[in-house]
mmCIF file with all atom_site columns, C-alpha atoms in Angstrom:
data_model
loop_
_atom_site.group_PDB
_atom_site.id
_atom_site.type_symbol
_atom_site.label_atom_id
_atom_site.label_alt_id
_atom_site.label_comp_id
_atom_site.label_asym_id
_atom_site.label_entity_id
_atom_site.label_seq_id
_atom_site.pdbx_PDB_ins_code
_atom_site.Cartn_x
_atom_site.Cartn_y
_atom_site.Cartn_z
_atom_site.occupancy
_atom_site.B_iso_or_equiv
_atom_site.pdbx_formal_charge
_atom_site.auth_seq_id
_atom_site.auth_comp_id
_atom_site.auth_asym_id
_atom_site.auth_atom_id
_atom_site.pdbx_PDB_model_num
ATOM 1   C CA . UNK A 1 1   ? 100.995 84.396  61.694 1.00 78.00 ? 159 UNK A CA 1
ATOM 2   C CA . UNK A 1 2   ? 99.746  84.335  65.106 1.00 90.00 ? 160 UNK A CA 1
ATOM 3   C CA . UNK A 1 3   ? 96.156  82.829  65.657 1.00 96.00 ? 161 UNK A CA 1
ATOM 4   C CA . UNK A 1 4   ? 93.379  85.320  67.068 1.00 98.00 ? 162 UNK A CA 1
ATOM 5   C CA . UNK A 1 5   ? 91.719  83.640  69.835 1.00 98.00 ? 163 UNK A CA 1
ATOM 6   C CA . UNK A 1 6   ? 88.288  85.232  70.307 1.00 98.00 ? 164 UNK A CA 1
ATOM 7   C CA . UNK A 1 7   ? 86.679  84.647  73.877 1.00 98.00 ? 165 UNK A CA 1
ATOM 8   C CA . UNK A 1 8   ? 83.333  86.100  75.209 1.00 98.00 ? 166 UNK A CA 1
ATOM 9   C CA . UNK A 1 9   ? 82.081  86.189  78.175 1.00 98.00 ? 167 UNK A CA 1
ATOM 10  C CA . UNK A 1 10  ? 78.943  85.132  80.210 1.00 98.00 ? 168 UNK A CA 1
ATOM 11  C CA . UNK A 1 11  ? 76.312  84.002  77.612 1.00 97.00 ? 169 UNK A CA 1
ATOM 12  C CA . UNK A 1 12  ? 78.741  84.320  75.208 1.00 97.00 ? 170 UNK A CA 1
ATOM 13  C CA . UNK A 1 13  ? 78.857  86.528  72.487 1.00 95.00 ? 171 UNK A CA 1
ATOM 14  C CA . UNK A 1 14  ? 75.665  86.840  70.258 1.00 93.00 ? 172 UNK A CA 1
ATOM 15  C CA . UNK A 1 15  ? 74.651  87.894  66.774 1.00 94.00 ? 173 UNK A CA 1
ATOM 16  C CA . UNK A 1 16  ? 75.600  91.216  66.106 1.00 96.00 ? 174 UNK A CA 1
ATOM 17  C CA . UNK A 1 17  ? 78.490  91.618  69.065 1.00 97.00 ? 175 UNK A CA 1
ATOM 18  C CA . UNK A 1 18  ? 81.858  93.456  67.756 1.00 98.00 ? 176 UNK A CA 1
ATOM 19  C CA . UNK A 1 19  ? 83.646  89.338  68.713 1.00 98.00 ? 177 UNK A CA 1
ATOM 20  C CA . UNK A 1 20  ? 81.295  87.843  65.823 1.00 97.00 ? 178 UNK A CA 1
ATOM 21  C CA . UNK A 1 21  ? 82.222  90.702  63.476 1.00 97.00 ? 179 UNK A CA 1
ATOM 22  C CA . UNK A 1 22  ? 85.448  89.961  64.532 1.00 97.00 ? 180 UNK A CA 1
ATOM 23  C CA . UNK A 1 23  ? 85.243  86.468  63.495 1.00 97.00 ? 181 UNK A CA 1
ATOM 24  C CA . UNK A 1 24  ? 84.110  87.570  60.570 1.00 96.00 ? 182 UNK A CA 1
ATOM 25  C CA . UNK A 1 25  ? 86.241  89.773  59.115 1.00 96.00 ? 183 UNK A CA 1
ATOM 26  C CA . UNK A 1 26  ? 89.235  88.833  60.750 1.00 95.00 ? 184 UNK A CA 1
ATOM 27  C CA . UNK A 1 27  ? 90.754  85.060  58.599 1.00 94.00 ? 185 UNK A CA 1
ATOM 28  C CA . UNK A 1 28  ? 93.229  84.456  61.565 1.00 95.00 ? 186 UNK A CA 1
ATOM 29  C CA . UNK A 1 29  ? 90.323  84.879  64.346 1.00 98.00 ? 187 UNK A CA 1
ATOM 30  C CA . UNK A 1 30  ? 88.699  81.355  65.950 1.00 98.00 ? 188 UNK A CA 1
ATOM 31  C CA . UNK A 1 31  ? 86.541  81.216  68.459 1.00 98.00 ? 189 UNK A CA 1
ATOM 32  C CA . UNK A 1 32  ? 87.438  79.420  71.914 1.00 98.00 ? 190 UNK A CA 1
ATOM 33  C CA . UNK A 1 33  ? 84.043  77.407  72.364 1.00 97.00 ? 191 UNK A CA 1
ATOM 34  C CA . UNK A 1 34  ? 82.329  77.146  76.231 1.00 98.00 ? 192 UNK A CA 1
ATOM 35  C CA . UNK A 1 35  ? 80.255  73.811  76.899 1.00 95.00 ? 193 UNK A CA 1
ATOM 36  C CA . UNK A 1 36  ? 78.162  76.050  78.551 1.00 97.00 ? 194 UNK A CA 1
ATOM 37  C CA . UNK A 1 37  ? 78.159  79.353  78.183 1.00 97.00 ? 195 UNK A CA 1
ATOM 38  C CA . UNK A 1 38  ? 75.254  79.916  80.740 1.00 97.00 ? 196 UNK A CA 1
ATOM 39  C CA . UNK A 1 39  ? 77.121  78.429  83.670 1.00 97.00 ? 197 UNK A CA 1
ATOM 40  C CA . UNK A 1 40  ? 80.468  79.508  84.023 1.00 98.00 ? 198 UNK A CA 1
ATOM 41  C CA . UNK A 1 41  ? 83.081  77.225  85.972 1.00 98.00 ? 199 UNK A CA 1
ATOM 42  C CA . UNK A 1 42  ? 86.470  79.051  86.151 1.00 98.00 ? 200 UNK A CA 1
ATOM 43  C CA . UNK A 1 43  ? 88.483  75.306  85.777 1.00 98.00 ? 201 UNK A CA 1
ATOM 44  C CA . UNK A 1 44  ? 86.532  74.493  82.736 1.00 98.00 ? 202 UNK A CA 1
ATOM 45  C CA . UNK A 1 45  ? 86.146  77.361  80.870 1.00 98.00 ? 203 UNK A CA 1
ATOM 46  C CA . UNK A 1 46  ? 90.132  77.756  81.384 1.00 98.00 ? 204 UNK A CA 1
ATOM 47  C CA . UNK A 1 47  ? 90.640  74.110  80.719 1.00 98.00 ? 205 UNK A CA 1
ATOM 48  C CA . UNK A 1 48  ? 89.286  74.834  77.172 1.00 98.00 ? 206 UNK A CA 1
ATOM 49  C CA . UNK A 1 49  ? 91.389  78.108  76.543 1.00 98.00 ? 207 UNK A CA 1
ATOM 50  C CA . UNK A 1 50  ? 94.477  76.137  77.226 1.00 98.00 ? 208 UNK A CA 1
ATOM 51  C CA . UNK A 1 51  ? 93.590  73.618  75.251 1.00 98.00 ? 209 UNK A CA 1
ATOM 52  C CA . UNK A 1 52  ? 92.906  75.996  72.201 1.00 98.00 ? 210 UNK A CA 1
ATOM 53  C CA . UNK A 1 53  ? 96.096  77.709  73.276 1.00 98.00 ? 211 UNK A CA 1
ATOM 54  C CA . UNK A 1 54  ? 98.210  74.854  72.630 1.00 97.00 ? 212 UNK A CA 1
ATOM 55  C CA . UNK A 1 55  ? 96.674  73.607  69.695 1.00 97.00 ? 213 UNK A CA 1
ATOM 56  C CA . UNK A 1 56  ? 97.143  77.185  68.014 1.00 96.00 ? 214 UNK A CA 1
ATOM 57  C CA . UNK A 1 57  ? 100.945 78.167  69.323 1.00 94.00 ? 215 UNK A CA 1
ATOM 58  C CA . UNK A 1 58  ? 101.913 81.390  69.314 1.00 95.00 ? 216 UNK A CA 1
ATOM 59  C CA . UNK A 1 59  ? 97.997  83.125  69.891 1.00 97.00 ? 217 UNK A CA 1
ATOM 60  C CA . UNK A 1 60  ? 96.595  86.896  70.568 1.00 97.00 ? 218 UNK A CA 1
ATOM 61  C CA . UNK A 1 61  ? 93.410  86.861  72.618 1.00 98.00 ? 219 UNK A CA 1
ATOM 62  C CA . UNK A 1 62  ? 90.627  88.770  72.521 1.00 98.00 ? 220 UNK A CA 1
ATOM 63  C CA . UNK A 1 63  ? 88.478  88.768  75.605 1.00 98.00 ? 221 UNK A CA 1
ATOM 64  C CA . UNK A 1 64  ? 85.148  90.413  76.278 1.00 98.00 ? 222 UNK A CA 1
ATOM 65  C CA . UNK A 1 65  ? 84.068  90.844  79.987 1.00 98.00 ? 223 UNK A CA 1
ATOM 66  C CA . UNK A 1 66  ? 84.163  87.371  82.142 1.00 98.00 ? 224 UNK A CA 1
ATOM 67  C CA . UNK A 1 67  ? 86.740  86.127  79.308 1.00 98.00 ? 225 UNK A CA 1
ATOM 68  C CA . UNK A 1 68  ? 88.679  89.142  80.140 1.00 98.00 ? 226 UNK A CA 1
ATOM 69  C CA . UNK A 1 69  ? 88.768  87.533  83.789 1.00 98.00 ? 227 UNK A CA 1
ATOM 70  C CA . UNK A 1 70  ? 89.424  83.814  82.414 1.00 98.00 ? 228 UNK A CA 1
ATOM 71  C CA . UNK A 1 71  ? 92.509  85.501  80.663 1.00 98.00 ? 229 UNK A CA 1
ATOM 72  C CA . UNK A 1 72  ? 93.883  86.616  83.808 1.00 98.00 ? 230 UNK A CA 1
ATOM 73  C CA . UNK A 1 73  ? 93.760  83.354  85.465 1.00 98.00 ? 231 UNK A CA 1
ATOM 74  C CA . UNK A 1 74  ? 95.963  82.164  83.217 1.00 98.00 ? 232 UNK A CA 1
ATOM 75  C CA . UNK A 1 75  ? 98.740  84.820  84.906 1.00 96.00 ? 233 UNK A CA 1
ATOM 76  C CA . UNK A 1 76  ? 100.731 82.122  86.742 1.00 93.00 ? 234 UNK A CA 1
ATOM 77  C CA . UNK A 1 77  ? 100.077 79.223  84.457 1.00 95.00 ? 235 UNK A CA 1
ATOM 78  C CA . UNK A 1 78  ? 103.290 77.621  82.017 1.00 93.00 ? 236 UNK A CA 1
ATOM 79  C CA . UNK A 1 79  ? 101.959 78.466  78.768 1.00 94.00 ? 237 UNK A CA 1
ATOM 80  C CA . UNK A 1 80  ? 101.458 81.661  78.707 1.00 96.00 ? 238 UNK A CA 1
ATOM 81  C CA . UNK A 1 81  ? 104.888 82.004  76.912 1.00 94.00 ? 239 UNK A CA 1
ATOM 82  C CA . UNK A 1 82  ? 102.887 80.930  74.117 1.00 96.00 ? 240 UNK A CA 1
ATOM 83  C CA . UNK A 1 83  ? 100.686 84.381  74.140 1.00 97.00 ? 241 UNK A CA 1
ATOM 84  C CA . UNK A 1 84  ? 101.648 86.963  72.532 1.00 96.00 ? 242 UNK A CA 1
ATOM 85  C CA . UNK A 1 85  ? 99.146  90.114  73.939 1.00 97.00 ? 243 UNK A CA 1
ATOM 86  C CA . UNK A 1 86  ? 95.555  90.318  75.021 1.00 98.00 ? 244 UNK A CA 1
ATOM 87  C CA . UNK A 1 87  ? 93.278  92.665  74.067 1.00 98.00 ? 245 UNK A CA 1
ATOM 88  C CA . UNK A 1 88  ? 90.689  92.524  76.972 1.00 98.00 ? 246 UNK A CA 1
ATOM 89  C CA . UNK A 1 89  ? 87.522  94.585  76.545 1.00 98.00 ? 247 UNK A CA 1
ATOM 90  C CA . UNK A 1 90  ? 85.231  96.154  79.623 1.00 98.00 ? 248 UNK A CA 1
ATOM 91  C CA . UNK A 1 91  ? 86.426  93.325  81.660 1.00 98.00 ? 249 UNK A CA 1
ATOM 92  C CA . UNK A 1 92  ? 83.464  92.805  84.484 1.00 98.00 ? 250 UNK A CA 1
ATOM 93  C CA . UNK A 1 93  ? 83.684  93.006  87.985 1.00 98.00 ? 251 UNK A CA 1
ATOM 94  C CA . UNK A 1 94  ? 83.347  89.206  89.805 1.00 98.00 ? 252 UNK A CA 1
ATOM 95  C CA . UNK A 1 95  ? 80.854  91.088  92.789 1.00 97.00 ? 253 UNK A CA 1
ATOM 96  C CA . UNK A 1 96  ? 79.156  92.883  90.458 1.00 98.00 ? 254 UNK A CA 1
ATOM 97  C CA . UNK A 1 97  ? 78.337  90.011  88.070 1.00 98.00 ? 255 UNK A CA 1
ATOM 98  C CA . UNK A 1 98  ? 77.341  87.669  91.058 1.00 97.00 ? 256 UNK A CA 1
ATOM 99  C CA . UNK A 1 99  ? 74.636  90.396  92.014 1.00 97.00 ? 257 UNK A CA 1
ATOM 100 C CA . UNK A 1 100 ? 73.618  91.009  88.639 1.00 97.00 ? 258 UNK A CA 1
ATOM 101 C CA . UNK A 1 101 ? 73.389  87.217  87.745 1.00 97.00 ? 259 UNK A CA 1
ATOM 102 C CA . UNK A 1 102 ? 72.940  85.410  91.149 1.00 97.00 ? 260 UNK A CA 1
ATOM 103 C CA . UNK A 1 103 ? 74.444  81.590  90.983 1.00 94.00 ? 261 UNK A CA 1
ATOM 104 C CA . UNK A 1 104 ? 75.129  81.589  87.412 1.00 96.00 ? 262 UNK A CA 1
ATOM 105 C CA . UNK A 1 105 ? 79.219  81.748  87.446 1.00 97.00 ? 263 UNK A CA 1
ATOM 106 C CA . UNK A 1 106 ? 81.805  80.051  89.772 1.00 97.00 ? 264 UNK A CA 1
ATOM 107 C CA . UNK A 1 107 ? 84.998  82.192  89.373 1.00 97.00 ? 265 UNK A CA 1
ATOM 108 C CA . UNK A 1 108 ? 86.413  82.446  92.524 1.00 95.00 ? 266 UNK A CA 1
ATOM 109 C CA . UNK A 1 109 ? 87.890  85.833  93.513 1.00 96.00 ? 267 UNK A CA 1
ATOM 110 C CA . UNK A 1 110 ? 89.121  88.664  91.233 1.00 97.00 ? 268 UNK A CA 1
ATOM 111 C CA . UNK A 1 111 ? 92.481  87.782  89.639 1.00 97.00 ? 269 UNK A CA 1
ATOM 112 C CA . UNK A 1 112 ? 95.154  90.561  90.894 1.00 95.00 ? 270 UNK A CA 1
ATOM 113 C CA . UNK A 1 113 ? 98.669  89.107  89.443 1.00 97.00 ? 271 UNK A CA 1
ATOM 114 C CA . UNK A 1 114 ? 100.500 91.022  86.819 1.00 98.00 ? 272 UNK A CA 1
ATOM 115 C CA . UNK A 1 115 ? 99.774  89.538  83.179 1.00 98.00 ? 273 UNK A CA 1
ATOM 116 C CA . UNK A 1 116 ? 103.249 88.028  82.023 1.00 97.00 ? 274 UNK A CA 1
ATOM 117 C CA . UNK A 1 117 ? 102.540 89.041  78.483 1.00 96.00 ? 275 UNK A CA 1
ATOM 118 C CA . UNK A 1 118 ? 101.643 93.038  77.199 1.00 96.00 ? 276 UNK A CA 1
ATOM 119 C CA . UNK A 1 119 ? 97.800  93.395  77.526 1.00 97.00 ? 277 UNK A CA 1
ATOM 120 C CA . UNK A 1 120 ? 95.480  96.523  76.827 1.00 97.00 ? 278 UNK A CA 1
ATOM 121 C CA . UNK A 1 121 ? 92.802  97.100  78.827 1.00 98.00 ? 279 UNK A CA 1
ATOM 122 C CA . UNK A 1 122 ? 89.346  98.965  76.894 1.00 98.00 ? 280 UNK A CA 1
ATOM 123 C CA . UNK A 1 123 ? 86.967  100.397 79.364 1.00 98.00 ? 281 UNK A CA 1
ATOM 124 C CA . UNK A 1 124 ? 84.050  102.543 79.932 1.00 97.00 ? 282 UNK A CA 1
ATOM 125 C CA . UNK A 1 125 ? 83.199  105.367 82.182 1.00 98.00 ? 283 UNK A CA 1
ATOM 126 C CA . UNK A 1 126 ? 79.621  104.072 82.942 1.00 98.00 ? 284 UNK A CA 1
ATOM 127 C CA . UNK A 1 127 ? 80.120  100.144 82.683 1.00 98.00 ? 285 UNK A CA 1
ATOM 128 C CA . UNK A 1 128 ? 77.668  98.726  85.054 1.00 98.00 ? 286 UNK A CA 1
ATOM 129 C CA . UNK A 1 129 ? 79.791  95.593  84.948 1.00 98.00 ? 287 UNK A CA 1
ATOM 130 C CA . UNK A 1 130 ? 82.781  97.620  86.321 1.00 98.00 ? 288 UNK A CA 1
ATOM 131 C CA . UNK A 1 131 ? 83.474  101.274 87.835 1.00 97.00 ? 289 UNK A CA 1
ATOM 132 C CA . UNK A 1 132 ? 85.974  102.865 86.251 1.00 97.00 ? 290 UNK A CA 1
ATOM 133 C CA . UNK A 1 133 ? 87.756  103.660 89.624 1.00 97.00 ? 291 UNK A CA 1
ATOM 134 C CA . UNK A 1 134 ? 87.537  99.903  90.053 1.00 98.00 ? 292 UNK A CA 1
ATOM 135 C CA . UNK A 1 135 ? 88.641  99.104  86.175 1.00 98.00 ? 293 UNK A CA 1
ATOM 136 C CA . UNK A 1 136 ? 92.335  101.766 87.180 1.00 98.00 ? 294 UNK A CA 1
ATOM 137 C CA . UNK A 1 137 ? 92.978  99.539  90.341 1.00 98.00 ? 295 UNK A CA 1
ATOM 138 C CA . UNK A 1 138 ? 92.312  96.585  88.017 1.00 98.00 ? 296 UNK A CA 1
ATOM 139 C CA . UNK A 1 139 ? 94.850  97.742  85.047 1.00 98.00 ? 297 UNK A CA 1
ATOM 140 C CA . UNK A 1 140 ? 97.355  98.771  87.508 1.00 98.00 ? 298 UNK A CA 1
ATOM 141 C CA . UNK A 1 141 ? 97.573  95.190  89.370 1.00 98.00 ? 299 UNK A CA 1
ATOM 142 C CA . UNK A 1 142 ? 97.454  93.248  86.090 1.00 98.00 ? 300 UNK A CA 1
ATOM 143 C CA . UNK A 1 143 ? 99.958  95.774  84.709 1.00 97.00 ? 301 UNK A CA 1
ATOM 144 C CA . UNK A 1 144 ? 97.771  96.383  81.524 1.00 97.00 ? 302 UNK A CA 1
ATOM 145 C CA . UNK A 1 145 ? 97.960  99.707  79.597 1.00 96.00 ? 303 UNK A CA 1
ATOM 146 C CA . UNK A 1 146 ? 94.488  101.538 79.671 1.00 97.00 ? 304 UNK A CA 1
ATOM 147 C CA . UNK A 1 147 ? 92.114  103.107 77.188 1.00 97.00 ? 305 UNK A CA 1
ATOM 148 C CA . UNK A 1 148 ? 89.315  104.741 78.237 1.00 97.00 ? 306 UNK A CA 1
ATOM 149 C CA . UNK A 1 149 ? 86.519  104.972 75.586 1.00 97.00 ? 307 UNK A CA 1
ATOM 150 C CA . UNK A 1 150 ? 84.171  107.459 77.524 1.00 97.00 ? 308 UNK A CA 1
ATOM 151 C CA . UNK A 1 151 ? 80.283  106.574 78.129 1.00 97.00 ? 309 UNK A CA 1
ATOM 152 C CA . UNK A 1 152 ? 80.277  103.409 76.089 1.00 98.00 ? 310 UNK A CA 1
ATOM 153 C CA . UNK A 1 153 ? 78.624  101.473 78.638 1.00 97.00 ? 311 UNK A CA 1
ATOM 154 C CA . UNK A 1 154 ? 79.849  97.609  78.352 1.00 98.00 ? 312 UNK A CA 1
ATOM 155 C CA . UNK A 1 155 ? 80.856  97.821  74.852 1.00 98.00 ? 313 UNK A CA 1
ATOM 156 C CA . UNK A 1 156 ? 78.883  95.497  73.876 1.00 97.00 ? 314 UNK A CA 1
ATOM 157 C CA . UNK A 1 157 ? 75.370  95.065  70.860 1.00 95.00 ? 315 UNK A CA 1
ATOM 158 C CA . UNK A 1 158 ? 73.226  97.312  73.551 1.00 94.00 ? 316 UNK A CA 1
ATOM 159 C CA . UNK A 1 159 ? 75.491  100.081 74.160 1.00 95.00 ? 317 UNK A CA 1
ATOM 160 C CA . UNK A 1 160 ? 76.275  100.274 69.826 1.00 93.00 ? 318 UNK A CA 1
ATOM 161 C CA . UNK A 1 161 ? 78.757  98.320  69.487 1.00 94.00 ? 319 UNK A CA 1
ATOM 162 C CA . UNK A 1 162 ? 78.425  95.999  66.468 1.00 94.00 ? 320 UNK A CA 1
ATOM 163 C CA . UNK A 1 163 ? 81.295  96.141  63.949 1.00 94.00 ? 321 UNK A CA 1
ATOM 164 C CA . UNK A 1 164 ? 83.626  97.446  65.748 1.00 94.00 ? 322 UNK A CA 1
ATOM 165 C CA . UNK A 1 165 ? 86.642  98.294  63.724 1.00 90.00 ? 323 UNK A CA 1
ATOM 166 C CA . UNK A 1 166 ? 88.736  100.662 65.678 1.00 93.00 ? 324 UNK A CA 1
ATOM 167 C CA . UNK A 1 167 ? 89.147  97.207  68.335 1.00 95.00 ? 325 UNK A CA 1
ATOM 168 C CA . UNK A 1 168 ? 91.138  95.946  65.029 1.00 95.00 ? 326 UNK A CA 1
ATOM 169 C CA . UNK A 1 169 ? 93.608  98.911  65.036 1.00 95.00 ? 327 UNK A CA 1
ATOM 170 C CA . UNK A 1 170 ? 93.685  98.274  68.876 1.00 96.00 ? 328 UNK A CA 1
ATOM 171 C CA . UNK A 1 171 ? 95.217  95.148  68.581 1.00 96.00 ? 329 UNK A CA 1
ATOM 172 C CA . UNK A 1 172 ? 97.481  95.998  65.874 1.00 94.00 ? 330 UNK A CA 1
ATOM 173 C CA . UNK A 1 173 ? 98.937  98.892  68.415 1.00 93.00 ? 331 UNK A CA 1
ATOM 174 C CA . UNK A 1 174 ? 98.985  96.125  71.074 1.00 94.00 ? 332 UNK A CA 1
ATOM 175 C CA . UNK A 1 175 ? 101.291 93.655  68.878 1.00 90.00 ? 333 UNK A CA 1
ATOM 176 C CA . UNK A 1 176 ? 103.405 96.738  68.237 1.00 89.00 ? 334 UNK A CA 1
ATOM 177 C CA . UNK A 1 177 ? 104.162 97.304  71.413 1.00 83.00 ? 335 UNK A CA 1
ATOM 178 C CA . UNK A 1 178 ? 105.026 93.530  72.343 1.00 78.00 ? 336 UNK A CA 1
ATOM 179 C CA . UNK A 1 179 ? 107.311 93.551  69.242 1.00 80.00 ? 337 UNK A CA 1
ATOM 180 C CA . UNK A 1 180 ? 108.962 96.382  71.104 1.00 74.00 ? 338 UNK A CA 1
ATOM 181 C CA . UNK A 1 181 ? 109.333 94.779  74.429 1.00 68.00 ? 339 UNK A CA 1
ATOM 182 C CA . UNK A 1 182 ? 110.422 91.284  72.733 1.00 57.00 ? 340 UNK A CA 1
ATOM 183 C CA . UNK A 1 183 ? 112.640 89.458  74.107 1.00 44.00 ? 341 UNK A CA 1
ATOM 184 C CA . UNK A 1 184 ? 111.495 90.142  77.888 1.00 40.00 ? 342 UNK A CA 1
ATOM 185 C CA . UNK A 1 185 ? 107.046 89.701  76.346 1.00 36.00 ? 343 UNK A CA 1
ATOM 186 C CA . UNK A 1 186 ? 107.063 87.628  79.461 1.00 38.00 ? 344 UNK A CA 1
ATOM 187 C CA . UNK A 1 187 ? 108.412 89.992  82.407 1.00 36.00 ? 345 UNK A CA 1
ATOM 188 C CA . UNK A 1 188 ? 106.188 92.512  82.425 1.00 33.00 ? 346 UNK A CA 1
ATOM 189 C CA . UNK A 1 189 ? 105.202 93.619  85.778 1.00 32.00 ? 347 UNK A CA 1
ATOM 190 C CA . UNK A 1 190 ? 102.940 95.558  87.319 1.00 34.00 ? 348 UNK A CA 1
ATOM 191 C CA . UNK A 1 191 ? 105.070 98.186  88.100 1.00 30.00 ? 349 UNK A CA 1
ATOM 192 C CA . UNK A 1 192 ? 105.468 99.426  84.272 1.00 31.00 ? 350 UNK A CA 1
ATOM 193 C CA . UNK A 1 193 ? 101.919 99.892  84.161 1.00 36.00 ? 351 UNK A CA 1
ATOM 194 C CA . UNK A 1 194 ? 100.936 103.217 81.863 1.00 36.00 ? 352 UNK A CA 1
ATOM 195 C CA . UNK A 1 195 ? 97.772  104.578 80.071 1.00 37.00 ? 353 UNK A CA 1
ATOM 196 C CA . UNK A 1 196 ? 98.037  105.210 76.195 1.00 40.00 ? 354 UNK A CA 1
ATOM 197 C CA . UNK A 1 197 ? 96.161  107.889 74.559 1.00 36.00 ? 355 UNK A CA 1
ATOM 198 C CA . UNK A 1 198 ? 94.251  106.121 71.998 1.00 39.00 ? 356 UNK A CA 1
ATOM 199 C CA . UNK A 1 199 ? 90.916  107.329 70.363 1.00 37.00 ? 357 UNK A CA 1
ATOM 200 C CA . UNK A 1 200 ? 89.053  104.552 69.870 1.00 42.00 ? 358 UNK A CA 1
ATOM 201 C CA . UNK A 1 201 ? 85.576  105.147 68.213 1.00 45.00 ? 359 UNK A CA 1
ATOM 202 C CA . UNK A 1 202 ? 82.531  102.370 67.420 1.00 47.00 ? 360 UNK A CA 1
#
């Protein structure tokens, strides 16, 4: 059984986020641990999601905001063979975060290569992380299907989003579909890009 790899974003993830619940309820989920959670540095931060990569094998991740971003860096990297999907969840803008957090992360520029392994992209209509004009252009250069949850802000504790169980059923729909596309998980391009119709409630 493939390993859940759970990874949160700036700050991390805190009591009562849906990625603790997760971690909770979910026996295969593990959490990919930041030395420092307050500073982000794109080479360590992905230095320590490879290394949980390898150590796991064959891994589904499960990224909140900035993760969602540190999971795209890993686009032209060798062992992404090794991942199976990522669910990535009202991934943030890189502007937006430096305004809203000035000198706290060191990410570089916004990731735009197509994701060589199916991903699902959950966003909002009124993220203040991300537009949702900006989130389309996003889904459609990483090639990652979209689901739109409505006004759920950043789908996070302060928007109501605790347990969140329908993110479970996501990611079972997600490894259905890269059972479907196996063998070619790692040639998906950009260009095969579509949105799914999936209610997804709190």
């Amino acid at each position: 059984m493939a390993k859940t790899l759970i990874i949160p974003g700036l700050f991390g993830s805190g009591a009562g986020h849906w990625q603790r619940h997760w971690l909770d309820d979910q026996q295969q989920a593990t959490l990919v641990e930041q030395e420092d959670w307050d500073h982000p540095v794109l080479t360590g931060w992905r230095d320590a999601l490879e290394r949980a990569i390898v150590r796991h094998g064959v891994v589904d991740l499960v990224a909140h905001s900035l993760g969602c971003i540190l999971v795209a860096n890993l686009a032209r990297r060798p062992l992404t063979r090794q991942i199976r999907s990522a669910l990535l969840v009202a991934p943030c803008d890189l502007d937006v975060t430096e305004r809203l957090h000035p000198g706290s992360i060191e990410f570089g520029a916004m990731p735009e290569q197509p994701l060589p392994f199916p991903s699902l992209i959950v966003g909002s209509l009124n993220d203040p992380y991300m537009s949702f004009d900006r989130l389309r252009h996003v889904s459609t250069r990483w090639g990652s299907r979209l689901v739109d949850l409505g006004h759920a802000g950043h789908i996070n504790v302060a928007s109501g989003f605790g347990r969140w169980q329908r993110g479970y059923d996501l990611l079972t729909v997600l490894n259905g579909i890269a059972r479907r596309e196996e063998p070619s998980v790692n040639a998906v391009q950009a260009s095969e890009k579509r949105e799914v119709s999936v209610v997804a409630g709190r």
